[in-house]
CSV table of C-alpha atoms in Angstrom, one decimal:
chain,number,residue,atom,x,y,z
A,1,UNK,CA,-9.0,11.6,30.3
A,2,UNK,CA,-12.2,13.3,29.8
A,3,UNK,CA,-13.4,13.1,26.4
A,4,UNK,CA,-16.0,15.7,25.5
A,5,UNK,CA,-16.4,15.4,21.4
A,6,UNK,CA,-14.9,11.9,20.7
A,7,UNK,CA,-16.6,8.6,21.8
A,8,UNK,CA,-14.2,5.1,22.4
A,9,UNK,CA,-15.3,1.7,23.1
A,10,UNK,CA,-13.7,-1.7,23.0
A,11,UNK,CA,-15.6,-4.7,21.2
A,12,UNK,CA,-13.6,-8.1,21.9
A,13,UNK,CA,-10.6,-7.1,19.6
A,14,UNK,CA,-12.0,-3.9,17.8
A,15,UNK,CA,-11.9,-0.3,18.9
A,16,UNK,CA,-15.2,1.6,18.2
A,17,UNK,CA,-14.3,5.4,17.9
A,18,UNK,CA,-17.2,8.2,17.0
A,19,UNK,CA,-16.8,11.7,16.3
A,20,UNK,CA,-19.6,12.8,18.8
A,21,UNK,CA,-20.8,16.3,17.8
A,22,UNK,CA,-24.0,15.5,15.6
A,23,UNK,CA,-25.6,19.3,16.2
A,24,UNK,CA,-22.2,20.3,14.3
A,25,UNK,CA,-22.6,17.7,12.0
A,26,UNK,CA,-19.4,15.9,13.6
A,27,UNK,CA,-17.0,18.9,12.3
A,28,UNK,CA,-13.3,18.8,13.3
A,29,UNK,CA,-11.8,21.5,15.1
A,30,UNK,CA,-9.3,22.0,17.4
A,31,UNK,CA,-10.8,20.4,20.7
A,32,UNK,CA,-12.1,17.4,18.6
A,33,UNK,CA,-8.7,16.8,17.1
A,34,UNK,CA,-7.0,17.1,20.2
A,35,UNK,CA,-9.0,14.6,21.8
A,36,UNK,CA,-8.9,11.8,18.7
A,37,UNK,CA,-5.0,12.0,18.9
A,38,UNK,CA,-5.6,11.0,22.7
A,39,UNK,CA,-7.5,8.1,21.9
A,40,UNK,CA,-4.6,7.3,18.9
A,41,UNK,CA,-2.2,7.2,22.1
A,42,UNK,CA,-4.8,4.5,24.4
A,43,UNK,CA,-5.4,2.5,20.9
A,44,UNK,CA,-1.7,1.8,19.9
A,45,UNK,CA,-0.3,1.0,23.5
A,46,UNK,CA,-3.2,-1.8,23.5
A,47,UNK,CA,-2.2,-5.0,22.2
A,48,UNK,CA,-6.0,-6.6,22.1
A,49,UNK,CA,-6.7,-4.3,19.8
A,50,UNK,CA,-6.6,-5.4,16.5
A,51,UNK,CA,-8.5,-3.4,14.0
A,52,UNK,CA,-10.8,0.3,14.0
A,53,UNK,CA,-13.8,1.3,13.4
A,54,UNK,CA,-13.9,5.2,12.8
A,55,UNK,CA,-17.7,7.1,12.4
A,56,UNK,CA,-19.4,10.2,13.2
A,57,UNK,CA,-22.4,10.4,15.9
A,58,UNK,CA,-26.3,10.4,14.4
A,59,UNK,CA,-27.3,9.5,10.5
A,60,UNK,CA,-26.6,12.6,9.1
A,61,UNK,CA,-22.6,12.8,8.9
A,62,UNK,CA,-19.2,11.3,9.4
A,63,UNK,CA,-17.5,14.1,9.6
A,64,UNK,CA,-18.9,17.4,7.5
A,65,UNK,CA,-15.7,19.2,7.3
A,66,UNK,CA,-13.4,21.4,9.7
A,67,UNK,CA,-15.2,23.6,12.1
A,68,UNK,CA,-15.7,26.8,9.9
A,69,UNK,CA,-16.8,28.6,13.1
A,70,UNK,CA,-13.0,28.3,14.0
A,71,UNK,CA,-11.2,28.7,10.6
A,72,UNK,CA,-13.1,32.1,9.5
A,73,UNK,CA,-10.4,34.4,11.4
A,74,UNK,CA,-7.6,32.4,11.7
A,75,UNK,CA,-4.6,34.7,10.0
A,76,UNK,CA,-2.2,33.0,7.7
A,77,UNK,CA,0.4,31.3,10.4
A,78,UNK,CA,-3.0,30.1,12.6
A,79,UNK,CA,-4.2,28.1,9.4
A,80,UNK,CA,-1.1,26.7,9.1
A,81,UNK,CA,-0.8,25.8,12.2
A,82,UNK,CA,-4.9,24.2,11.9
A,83,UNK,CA,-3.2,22.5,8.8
A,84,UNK,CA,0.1,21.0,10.5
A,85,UNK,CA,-2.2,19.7,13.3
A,86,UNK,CA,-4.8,18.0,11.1
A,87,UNK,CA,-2.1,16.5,8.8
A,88,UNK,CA,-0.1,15.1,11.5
A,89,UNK,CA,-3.1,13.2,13.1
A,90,UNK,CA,-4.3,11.8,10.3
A,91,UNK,CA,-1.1,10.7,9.2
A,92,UNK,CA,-0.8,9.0,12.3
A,93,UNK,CA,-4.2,7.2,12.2
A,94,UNK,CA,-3.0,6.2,8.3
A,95,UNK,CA,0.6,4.7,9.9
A,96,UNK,CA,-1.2,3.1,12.9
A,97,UNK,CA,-0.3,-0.8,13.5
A,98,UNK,CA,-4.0,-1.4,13.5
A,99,UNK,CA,-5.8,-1.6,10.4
A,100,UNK,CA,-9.1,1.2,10.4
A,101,UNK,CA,-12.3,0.8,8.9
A,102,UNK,CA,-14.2,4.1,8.1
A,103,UNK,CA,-18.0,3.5,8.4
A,104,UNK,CA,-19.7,6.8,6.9
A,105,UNK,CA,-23.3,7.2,7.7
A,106,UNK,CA,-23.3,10.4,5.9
A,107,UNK,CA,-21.4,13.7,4.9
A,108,UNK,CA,-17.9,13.1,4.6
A,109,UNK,CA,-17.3,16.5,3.2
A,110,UNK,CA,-14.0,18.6,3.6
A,111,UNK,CA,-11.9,17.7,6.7
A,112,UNK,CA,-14.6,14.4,6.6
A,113,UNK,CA,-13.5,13.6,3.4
A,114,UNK,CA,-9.6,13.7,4.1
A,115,UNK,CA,-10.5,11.9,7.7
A,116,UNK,CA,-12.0,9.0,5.4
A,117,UNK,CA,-9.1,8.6,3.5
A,118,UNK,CA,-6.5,8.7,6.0
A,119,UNK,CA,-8.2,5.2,6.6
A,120,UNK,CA,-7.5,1.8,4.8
A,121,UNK,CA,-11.0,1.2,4.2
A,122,UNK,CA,-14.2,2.8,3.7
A,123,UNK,CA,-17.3,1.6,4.2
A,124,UNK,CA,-20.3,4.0,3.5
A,125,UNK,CA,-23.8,4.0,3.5
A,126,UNK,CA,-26.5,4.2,0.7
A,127,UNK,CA,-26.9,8.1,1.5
A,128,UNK,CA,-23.5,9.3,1.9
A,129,UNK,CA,-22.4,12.3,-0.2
A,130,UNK,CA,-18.4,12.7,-0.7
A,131,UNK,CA,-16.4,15.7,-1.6
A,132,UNK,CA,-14.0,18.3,-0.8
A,133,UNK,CA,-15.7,22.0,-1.3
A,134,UNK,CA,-12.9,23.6,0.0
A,135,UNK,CA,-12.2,26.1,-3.1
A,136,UNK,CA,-15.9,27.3,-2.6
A,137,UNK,CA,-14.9,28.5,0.8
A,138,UNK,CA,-12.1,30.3,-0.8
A,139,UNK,CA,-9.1,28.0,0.2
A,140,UNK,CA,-7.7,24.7,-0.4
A,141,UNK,CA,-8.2,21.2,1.2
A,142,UNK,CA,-6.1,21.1,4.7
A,143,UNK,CA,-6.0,17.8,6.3
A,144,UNK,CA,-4.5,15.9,2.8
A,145,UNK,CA,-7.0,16.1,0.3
A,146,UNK,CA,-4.6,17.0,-2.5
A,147,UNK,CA,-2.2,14.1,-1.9
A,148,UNK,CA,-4.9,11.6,-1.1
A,149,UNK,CA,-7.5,12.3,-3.3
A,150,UNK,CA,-4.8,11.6,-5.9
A,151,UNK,CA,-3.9,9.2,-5.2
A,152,UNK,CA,-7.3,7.1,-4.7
A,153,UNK,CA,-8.9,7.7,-7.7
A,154,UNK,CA,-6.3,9.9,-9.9
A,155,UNK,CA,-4.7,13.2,-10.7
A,156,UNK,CA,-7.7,13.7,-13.5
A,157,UNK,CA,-10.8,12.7,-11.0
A,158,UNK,CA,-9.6,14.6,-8.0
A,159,UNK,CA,-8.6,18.0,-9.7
A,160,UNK,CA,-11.9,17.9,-11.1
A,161,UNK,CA,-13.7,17.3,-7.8
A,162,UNK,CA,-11.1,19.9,-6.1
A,163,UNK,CA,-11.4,22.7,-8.7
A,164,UNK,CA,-16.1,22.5,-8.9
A,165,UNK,CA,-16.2,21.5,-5.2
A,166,UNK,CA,-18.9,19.1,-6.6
A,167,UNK,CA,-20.4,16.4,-4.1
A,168,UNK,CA,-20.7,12.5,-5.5
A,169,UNK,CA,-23.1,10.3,-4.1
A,170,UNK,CA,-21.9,6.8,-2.5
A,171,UNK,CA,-22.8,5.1,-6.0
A,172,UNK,CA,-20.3,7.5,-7.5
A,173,UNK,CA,-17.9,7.3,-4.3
A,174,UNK,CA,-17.5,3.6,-5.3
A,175,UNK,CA,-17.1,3.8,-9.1
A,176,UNK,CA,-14.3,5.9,-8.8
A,177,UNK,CA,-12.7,4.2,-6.1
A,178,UNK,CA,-13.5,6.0,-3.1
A,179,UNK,CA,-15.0,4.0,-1.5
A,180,UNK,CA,-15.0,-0.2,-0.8
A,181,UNK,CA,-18.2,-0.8,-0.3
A,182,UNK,CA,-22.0,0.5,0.2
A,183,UNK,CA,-24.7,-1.0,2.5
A,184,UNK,CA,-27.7,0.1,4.1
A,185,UNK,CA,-27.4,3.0,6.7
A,186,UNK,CA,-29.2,0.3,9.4
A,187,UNK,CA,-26.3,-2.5,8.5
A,188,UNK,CA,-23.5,-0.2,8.5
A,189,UNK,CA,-22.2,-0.5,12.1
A,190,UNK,CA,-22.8,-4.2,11.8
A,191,UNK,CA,-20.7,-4.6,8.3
A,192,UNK,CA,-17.7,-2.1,9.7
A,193,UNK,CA,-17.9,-4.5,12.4
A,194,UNK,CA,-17.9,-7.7,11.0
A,195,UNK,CA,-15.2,-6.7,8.6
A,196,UNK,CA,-12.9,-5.8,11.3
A,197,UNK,CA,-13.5,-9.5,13.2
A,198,UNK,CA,-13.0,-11.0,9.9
A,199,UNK,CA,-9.6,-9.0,9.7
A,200,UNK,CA,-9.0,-8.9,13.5
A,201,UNK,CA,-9.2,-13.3,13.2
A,202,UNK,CA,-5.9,-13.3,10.7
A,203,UNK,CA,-2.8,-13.0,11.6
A,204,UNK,CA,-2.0,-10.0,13.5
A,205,UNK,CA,1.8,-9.5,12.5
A,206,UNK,CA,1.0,-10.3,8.8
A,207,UNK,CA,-1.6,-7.8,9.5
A,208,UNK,CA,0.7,-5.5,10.4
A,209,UNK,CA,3.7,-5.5,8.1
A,210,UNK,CA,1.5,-5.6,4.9
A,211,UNK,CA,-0.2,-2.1,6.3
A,212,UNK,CA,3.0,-0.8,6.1
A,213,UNK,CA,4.6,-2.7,2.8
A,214,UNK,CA,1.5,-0.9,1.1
A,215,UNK,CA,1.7,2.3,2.7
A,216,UNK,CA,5.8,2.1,2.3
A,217,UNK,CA,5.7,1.6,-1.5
A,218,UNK,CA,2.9,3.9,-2.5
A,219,UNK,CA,5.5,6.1,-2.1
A,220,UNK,CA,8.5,5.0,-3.9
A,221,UNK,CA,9.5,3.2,-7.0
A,222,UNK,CA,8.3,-0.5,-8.1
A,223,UNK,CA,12.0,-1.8,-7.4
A,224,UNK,CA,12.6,-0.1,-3.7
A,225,UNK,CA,9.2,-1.5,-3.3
A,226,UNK,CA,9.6,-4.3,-3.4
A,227,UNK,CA,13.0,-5.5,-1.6
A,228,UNK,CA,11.1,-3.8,1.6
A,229,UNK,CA,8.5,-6.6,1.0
A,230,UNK,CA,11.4,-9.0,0.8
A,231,UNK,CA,12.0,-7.7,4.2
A,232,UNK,CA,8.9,-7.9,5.6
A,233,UNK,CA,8.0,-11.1,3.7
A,234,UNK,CA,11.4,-12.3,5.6
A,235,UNK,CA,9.9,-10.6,8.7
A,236,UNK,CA,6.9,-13.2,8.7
A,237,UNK,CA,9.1,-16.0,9.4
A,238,UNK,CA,10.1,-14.7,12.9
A,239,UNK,CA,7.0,-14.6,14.0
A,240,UNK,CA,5.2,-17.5,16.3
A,241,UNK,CA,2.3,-16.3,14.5
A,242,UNK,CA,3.5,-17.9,10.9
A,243,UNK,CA,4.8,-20.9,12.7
A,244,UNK,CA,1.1,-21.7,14.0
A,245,UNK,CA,-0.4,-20.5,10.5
A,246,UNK,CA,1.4,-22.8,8.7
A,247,UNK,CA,1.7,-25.5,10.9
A,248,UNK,CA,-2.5,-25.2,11.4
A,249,UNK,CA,-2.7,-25.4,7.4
A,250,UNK,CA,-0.4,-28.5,7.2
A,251,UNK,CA,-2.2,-29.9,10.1
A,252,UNK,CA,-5.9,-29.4,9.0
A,253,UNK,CA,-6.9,-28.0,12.3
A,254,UNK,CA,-8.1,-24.3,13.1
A,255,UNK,CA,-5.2,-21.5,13.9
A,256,UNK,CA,-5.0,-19.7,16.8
A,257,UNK,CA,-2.7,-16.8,16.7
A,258,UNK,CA,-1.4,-14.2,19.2
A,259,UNK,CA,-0.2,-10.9,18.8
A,260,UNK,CA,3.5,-10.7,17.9
């Protein structure tokens, strides 16, 4: 597969994936997209890969938005169709078995913004700028803005940054529960990394079913939410991977688990 705007790499048990088009400021279009949802296929069929680390190419950006150079004459069906696409990649990289670590250099504006959030964590650096300026362009966020957004840092917060289009710093990012974390631009990389070891040394099936208990119940009520993490809870015990964890612990001796 020939990958011409998105960059993969294997580290031990972490995937290293970078949008690679810093003289667009890493914008998504089409081509880009296409080519991330590849490299969702080569990720998920890999069972020594454990967790992701998501940026954008240079210091400048993550991802600065969808490709405006694209969207500008799109008719109504073609930007639903840029919509559907967007959505149902990101949605997949949110529902992957692998947990993904967003590490933001810089702008994650627009389509960057959404891309962030359609992670479970994010990591930024001391000179990212958040926001979703979509309204300004005359249209509305695409790739899940006005479901996520929401749902981060609530229905008050994100209507106000939707409806000005205003950009927040990192500092802000974080105080509003945006973001994780914020670390130097030059330790970024290095703290993405070392988080996803950190995560990638636990159990993987745990791992796993507790991604998707979260994800499950965010959208549903407290009571349906939790009898599926009854279920998964139950799940744990089928596992070799809770036989060794607990048997390690009662043991005193270090664990040493497999995927399962």
């Amino acid at each position: 597969m020939e990958l011409k705007n998105v960059l993969f790499e294997k580290e031990g048990k972490i995937a290293i994936v970078t949008i690679n088009r810093p003289k667009a400021l890493n914008a998504l279009n089409s081509e880009t997209l296409k080519e991330l949802d590849n490299i969702l296929d080569i990720i998920e069929n890999d069972d020594e890969i454990y967790a992701i680390v998501l940026t954008g190419a240079g210091d400048k950006a993550f991802v600065a938005g969808a490709d405006i150079t694209e969207m500008k004459d799109l008719s109504a069906l073609e930007g639903r169709r840029f919509s559907i696409l967007g959505n149902k990649i990101f949605r997949r990289l949110e529902n992957i078995e692998k947990v993904v670590i967003a590490a933001i250099p810089g702008f994650a504006l627009g389509g960057g913004c959404e891309l962030s959030m359609a992670c479970d964590i994010r990591i930024a650096s001391e000179k990212a700028k958040f926001g979703q300026p979509e309204v300004g362009l005359g249209i509305t966020p695409g790739f899940g803005g006005t479901q996520r957004l929401p749902r981060l840092v609530g229905e008050g917060r994100a209507k106000e940054l939707i409806f000005t289009a205003r950009i927040v710093k990192a500092e802000e990012a974080y105080n509003i529960g945006l973001v994780n974390k914020i670390v130097p631009l030059e330790n970024l990389i290095d703290e993405a990394k070392a988080m996803a070891n950190l995560i990638a040394s636990q159990g993987p099936a745990a791992i796993r079913l507790s991604k998707a208990a979260i994800n499950r119940g965010m959208q549903c009520d407290i009571d349906t939410a939790l009898m599926y993490e009854a279920e998964v809870f139950g799940e744990c015990f089928s596992t070799e991977d809770q036989k060794e964890g607990m048997t390690a612990f009662v043991e005193k001796r270090d664990k040493t688990f497999k995927n399962n």
